[in-house]
PDB file of C-alpha atoms in Angstrom:
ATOM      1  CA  UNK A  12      12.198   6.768  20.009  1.00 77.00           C
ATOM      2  CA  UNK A  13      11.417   6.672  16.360  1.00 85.00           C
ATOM      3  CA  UNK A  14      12.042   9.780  14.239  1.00 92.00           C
ATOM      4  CA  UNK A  15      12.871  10.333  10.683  1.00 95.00           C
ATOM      5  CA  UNK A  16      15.136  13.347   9.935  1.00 96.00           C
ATOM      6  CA  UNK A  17      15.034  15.392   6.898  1.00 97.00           C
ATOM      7  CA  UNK A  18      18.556  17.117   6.606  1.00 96.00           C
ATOM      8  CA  UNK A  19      17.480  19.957   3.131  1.00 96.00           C
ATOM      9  CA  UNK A  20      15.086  22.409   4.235  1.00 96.00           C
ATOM     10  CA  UNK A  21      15.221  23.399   0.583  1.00 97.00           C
ATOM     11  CA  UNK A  22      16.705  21.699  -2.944  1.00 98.00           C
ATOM     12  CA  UNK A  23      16.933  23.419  -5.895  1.00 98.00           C
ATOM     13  CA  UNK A  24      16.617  21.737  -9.652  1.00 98.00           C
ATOM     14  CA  UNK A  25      16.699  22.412 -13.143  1.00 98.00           C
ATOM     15  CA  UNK A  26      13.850  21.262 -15.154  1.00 98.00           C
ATOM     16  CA  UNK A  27      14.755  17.908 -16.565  1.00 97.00           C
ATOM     17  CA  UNK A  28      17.813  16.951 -14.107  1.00 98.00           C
ATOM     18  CA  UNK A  29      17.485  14.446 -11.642  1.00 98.00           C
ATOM     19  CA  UNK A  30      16.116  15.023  -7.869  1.00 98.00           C
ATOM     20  CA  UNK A  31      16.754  13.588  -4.943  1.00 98.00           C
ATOM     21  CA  UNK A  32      15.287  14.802  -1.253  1.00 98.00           C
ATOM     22  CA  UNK A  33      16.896  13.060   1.173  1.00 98.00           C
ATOM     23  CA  UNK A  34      15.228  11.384   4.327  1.00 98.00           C
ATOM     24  CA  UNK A  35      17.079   9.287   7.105  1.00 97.00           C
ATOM     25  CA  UNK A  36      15.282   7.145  10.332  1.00 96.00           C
ATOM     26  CA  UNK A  37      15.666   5.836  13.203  1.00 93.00           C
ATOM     27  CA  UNK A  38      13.538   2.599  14.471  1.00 89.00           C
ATOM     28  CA  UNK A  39      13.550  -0.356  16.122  1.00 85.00           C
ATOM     29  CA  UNK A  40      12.753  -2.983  13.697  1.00 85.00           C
ATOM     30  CA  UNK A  41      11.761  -2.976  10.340  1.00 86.00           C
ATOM     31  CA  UNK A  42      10.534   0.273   9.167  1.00 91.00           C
ATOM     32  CA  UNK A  43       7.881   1.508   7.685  1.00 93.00           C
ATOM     33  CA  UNK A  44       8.141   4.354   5.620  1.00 96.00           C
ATOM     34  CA  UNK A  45       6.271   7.284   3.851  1.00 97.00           C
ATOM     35  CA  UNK A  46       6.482  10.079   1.607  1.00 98.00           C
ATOM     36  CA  UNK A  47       3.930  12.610   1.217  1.00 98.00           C
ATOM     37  CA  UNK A  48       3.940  15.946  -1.261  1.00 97.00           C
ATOM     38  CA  UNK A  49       2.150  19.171   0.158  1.00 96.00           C
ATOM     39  CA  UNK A  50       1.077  21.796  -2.617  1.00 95.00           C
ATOM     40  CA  UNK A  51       0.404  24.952  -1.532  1.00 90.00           C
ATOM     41  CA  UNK A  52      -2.630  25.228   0.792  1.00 88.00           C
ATOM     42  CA  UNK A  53      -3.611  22.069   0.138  1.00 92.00           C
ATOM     43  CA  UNK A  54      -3.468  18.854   2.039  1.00 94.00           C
ATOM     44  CA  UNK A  55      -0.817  15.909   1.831  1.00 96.00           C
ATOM     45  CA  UNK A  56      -0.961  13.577  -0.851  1.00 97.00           C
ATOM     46  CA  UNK A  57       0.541  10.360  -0.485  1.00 96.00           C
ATOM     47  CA  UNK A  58       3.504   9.022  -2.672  1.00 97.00           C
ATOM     48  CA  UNK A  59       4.917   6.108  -2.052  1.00 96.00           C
ATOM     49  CA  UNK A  60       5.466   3.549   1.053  1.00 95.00           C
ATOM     50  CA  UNK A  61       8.399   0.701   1.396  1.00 94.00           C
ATOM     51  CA  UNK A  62       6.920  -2.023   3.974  1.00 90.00           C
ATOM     52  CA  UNK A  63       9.000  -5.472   2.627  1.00 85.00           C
ATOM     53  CA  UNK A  64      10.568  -6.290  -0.133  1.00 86.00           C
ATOM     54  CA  UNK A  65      12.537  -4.810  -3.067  1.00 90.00           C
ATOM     55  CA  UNK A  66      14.645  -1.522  -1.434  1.00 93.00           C
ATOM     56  CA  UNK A  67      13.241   0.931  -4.786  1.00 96.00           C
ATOM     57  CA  UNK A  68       9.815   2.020  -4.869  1.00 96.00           C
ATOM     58  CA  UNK A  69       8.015   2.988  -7.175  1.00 96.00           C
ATOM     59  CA  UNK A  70       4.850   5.533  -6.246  1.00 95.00           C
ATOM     60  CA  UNK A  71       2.655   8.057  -8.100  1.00 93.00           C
ATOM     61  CA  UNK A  72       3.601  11.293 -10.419  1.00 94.00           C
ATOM     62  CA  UNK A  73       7.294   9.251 -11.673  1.00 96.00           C
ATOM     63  CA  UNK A  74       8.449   9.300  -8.122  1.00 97.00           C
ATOM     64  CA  UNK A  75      10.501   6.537  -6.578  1.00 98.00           C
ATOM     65  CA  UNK A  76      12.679   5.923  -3.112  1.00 98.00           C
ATOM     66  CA  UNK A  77      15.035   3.809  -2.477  1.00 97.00           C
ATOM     67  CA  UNK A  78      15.422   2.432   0.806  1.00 96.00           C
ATOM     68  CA  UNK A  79      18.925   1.444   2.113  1.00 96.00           C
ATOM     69  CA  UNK A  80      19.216  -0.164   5.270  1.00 94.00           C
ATOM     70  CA  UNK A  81      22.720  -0.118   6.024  1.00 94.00           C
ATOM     71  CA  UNK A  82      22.475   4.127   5.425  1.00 95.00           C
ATOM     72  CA  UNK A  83      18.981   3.886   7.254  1.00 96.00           C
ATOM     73  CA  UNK A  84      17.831   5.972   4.482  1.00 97.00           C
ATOM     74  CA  UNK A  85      15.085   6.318   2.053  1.00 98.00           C
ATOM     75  CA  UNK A  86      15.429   9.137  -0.657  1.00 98.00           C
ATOM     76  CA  UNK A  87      12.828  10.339  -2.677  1.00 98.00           C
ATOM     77  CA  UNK A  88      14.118  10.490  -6.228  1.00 98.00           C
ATOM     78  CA  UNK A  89      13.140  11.244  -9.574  1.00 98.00           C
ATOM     79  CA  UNK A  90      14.852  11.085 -13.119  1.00 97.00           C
ATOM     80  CA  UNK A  91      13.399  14.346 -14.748  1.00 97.00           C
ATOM     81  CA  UNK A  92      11.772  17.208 -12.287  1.00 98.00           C
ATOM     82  CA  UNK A  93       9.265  19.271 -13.747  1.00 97.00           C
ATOM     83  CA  UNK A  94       8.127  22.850 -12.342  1.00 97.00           C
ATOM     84  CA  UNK A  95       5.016  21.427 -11.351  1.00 96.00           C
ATOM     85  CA  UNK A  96       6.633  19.045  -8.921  1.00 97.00           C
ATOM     86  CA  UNK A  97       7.737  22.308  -6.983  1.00 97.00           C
ATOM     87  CA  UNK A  98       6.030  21.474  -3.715  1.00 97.00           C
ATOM     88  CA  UNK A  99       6.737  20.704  -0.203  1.00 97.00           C
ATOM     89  CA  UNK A 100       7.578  17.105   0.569  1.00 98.00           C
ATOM     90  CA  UNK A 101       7.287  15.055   4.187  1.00 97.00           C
ATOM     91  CA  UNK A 102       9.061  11.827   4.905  1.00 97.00           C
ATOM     92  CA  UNK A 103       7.337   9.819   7.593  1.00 96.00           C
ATOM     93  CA  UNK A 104       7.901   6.190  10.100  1.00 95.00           C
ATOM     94  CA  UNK A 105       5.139   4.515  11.351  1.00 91.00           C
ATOM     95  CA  UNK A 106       5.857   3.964  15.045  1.00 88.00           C
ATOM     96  CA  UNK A 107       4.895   0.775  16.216  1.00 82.00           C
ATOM     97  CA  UNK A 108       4.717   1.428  19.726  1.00 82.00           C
ATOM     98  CA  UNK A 109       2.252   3.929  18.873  1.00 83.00           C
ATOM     99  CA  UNK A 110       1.374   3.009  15.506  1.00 83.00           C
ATOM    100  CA  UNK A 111       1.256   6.673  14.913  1.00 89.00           C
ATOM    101  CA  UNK A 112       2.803   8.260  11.433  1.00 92.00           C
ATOM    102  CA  UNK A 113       5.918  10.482  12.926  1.00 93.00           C
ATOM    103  CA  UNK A 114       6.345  13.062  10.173  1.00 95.00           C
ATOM    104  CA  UNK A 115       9.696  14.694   9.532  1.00 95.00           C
ATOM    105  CA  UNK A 116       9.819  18.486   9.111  1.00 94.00           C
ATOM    106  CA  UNK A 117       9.599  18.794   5.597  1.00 96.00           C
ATOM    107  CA  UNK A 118      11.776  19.880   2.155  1.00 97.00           C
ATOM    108  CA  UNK A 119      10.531  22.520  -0.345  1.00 97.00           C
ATOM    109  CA  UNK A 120      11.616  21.537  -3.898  1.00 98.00           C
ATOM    110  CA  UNK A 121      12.215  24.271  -6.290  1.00 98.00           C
ATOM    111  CA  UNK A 122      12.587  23.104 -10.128  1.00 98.00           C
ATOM    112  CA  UNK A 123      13.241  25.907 -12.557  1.00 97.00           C
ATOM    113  CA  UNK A 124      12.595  26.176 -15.820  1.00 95.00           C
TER     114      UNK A 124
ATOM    115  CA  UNK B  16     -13.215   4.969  -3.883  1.00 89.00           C
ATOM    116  CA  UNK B  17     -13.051   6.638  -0.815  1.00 90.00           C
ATOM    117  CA  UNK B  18     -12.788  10.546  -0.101  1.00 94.00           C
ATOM    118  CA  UNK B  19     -12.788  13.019   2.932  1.00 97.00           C
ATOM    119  CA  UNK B  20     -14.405  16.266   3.256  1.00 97.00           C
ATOM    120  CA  UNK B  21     -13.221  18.883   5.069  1.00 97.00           C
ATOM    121  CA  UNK B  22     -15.284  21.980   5.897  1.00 96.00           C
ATOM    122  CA  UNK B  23     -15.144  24.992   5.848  1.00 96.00           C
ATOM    123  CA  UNK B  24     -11.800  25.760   3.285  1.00 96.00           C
ATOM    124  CA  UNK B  25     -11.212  29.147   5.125  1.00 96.00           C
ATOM    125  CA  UNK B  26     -12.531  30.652   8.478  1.00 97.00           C
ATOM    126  CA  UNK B  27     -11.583  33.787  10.236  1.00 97.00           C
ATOM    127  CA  UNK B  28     -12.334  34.343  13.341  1.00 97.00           C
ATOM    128  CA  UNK B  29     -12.241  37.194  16.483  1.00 98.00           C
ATOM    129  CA  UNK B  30     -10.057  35.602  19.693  1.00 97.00           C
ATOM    130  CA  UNK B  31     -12.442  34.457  22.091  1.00 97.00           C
ATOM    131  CA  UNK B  32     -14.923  33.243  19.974  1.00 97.00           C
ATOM    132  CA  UNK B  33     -15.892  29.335  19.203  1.00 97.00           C
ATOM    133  CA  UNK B  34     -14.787  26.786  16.648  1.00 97.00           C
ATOM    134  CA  UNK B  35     -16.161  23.902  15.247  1.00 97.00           C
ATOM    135  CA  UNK B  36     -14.214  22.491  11.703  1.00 98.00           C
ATOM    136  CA  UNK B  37     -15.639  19.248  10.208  1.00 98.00           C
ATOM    137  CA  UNK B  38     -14.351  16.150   8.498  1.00 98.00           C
ATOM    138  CA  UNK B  39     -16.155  13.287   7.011  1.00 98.00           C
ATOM    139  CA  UNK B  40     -15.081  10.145   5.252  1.00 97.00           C
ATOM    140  CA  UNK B  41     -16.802   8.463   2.554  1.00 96.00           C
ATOM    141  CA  UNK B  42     -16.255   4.990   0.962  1.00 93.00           C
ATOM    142  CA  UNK B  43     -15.141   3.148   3.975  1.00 91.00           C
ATOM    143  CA  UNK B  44     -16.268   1.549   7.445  1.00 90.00           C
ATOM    144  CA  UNK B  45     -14.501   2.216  10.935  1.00 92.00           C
ATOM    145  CA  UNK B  46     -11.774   4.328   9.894  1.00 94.00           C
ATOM    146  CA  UNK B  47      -9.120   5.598  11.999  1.00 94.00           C
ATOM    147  CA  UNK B  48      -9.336   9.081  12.008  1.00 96.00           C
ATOM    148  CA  UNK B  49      -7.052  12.008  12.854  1.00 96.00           C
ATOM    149  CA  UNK B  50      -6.626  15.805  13.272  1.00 97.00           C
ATOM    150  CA  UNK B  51      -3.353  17.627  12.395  1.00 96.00           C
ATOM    151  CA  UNK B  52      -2.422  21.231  12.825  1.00 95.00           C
ATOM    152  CA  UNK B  53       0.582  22.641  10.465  1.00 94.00           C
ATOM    153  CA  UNK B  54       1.800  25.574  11.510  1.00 85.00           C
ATOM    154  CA  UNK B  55       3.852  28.675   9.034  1.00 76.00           C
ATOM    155  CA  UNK B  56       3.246  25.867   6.252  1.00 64.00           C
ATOM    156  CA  UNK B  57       6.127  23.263   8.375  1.00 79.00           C
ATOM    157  CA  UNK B  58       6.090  20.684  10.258  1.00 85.00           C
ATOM    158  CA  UNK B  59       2.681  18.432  11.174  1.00 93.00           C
ATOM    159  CA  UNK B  60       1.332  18.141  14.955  1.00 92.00           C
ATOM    160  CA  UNK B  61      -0.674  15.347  15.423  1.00 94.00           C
ATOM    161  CA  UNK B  62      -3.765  16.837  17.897  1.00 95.00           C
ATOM    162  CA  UNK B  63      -6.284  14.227  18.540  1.00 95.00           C
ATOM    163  CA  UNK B  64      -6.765  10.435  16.669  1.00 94.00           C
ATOM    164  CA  UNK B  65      -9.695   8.282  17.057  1.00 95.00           C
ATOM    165  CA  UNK B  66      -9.733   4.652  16.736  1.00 93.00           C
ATOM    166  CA  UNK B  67     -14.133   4.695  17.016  1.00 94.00           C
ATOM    167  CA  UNK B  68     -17.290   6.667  17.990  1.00 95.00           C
ATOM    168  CA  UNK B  69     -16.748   8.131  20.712  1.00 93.00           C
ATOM    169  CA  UNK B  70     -13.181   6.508  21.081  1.00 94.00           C
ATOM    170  CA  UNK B  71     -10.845  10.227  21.178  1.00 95.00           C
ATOM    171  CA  UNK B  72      -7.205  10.287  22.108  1.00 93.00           C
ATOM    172  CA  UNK B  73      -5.400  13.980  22.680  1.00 92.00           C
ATOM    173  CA  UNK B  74      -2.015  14.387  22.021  1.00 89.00           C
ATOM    174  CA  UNK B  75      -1.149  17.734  23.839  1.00 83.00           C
ATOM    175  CA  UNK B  76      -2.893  19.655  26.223  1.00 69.00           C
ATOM    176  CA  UNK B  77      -4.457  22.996  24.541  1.00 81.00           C
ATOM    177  CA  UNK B  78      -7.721  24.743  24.417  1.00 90.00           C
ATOM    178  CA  UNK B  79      -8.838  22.685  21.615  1.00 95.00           C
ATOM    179  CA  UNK B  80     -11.544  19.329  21.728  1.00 96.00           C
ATOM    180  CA  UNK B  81     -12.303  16.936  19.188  1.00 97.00           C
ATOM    181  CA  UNK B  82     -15.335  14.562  19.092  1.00 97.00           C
ATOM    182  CA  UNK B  83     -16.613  11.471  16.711  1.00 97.00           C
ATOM    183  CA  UNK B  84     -19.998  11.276  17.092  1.00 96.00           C
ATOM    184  CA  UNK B  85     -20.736   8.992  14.083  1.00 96.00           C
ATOM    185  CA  UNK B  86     -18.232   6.533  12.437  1.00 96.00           C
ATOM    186  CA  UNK B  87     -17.345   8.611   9.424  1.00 96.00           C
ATOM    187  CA  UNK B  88     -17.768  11.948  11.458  1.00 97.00           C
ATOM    188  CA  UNK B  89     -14.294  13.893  13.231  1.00 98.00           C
ATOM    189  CA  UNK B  90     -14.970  17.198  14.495  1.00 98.00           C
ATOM    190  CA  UNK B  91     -12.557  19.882  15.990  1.00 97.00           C
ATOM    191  CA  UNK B  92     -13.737  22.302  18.274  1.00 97.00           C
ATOM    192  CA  UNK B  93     -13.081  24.921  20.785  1.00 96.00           C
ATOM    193  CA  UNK B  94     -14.928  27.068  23.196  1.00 96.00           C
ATOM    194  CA  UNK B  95     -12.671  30.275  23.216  1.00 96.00           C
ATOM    195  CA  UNK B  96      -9.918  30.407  20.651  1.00 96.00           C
ATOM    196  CA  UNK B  97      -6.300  32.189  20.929  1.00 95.00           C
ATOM    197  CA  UNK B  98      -4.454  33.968  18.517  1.00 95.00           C
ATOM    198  CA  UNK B  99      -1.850  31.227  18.599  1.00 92.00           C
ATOM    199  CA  UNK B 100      -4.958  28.904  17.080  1.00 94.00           C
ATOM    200  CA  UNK B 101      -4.303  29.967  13.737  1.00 94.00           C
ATOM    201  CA  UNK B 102      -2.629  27.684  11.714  1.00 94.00           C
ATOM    202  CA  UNK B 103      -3.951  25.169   8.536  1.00 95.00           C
ATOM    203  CA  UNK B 104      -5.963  22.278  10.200  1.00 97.00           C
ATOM    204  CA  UNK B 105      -5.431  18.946   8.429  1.00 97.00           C
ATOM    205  CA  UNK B 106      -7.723  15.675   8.965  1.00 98.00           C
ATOM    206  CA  UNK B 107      -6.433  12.274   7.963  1.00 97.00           C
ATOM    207  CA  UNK B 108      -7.902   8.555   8.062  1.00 96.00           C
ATOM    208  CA  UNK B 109      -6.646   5.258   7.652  1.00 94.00           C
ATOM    209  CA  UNK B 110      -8.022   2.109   7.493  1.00 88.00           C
ATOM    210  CA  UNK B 111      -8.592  -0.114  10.440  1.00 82.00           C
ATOM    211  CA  UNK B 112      -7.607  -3.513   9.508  1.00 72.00           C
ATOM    212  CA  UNK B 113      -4.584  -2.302   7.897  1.00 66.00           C
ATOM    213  CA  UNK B 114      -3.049  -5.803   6.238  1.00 71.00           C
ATOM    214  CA  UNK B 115       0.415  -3.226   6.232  1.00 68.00           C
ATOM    215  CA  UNK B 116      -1.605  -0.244   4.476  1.00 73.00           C
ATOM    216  CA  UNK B 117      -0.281   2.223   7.466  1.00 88.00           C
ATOM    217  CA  UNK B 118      -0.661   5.211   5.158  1.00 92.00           C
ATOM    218  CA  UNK B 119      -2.884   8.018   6.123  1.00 95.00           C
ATOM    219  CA  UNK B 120      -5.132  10.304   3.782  1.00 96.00           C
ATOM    220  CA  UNK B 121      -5.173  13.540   3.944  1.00 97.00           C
ATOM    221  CA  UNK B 122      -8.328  15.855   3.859  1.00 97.00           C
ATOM    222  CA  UNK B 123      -8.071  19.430   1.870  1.00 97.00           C
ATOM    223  CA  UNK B 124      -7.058  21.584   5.243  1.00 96.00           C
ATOM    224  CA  UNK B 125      -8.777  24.354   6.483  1.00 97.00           C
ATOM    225  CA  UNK B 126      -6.537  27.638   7.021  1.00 96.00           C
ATOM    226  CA  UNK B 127      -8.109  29.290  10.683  1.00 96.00           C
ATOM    227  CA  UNK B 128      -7.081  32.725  10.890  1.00 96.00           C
ATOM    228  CA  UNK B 129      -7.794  34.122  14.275  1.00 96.00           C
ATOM    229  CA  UNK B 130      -7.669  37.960  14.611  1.00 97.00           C
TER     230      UNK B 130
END
């Protein structure tokens, strides 16, 4: 079955460090892969997707992920977090039996000032 | 551009009592269409999808019904509603001839509250 696991239920961030939320999958095949940020009480926005090609994307807001297919990985990452990218964020797999999204359960970033 | 509407933002309603949330798409033809329910602000469940009019798949059993009765048209509804109803109701669409866009878009939610 395809399923994409998000290990953090939470990370935590100083303004202007580095971020990382971490997502891991399991397909068979080639994946194709989401991410998705969640403010509060509002709907998902899409990020970013990797399809083909080079393993780091690069989507909206300064986001990127790189995907690593050895690790069967792709981590959300940015260079400097800002408060305002405090949100919740979902990893998703398209499953092509279904060709459904299958969403993983979600990490809350928290950047403090 | 395309957008989706989804109405109403907020709704509170008494248990036993009907439901009926909207969602329209503009800017695009013969989307694929879908209705999510997040509960305590978590995880997504995907409820119904639609591939066309009429066209509605379901993907757990519940008290809940959705129906497409134009192209750009999803609509959620129940005839008695439970307390375990509440939650924030998401709709999503994505295009039909994808060329590899897979991505969904989200609508703006609306948060049921039943009391």
């Amino acid at each position: 079955a395809q399923s994409v696991a998000q290990p953090e239920d939470q990370v935590n961030v100083a303004e202007g460090n580095p971020l990382t939320v971490k997502c891991t999958y399991s397909v068979s095949g080639n994946p194709y892969l989401f991410w998705y940020v969640q403010y509060p009480n509002r709907g998902l926005q899409f990020l970013l997707k990797y399809i083909t090609g080079d393993n780091l994307v690069k989507g909206s807001y300064g986001f990127e992920a790189e995907f690593n297919k050895s690790q069967t990985s792709f981590h959300l990452k940015k260079p400097s977090a800002l408060v305002s990218d405090s949100a919740l964020y979902f990893c998703a797999v398209r499953d092509r039996n279904t060709d459904k999204l299958i969403f993983g359960t979600g990490t809350r970033l928290q950047v403090f000032p | 551009s395309q957008t989706i509407h989804q109405w109403p933002a907020t709704l509170v309603q008494p248990v036993g009592s009907p439901l009926s949330l909207e969602c329209t798409v503009e800017g695009t033809s013969n989307p694929n269409l879908y209705w999510y329910r997040q509960a305590a602000g978590r995880g997504l469940q995907l409820l119904f999808y639609s591939v066309g009019i009429g066209q509605i798949s379901s993907e757990v059993p519940q008290n809940l019904s959705a129906s497409r009765p134009q192209d750009r048209q999803f609509i959620l509804s129940s005839k008695k509603l439970l307390l375990s109803d509440s939650g924030f109701y998401l709709c999503a669409w994505r295009f039909t001839n994808t060329g590899g866009a897979y991505e969904q878009y989200f609508g703006p939610g609306t948060r049921l509250t039943v009391t």
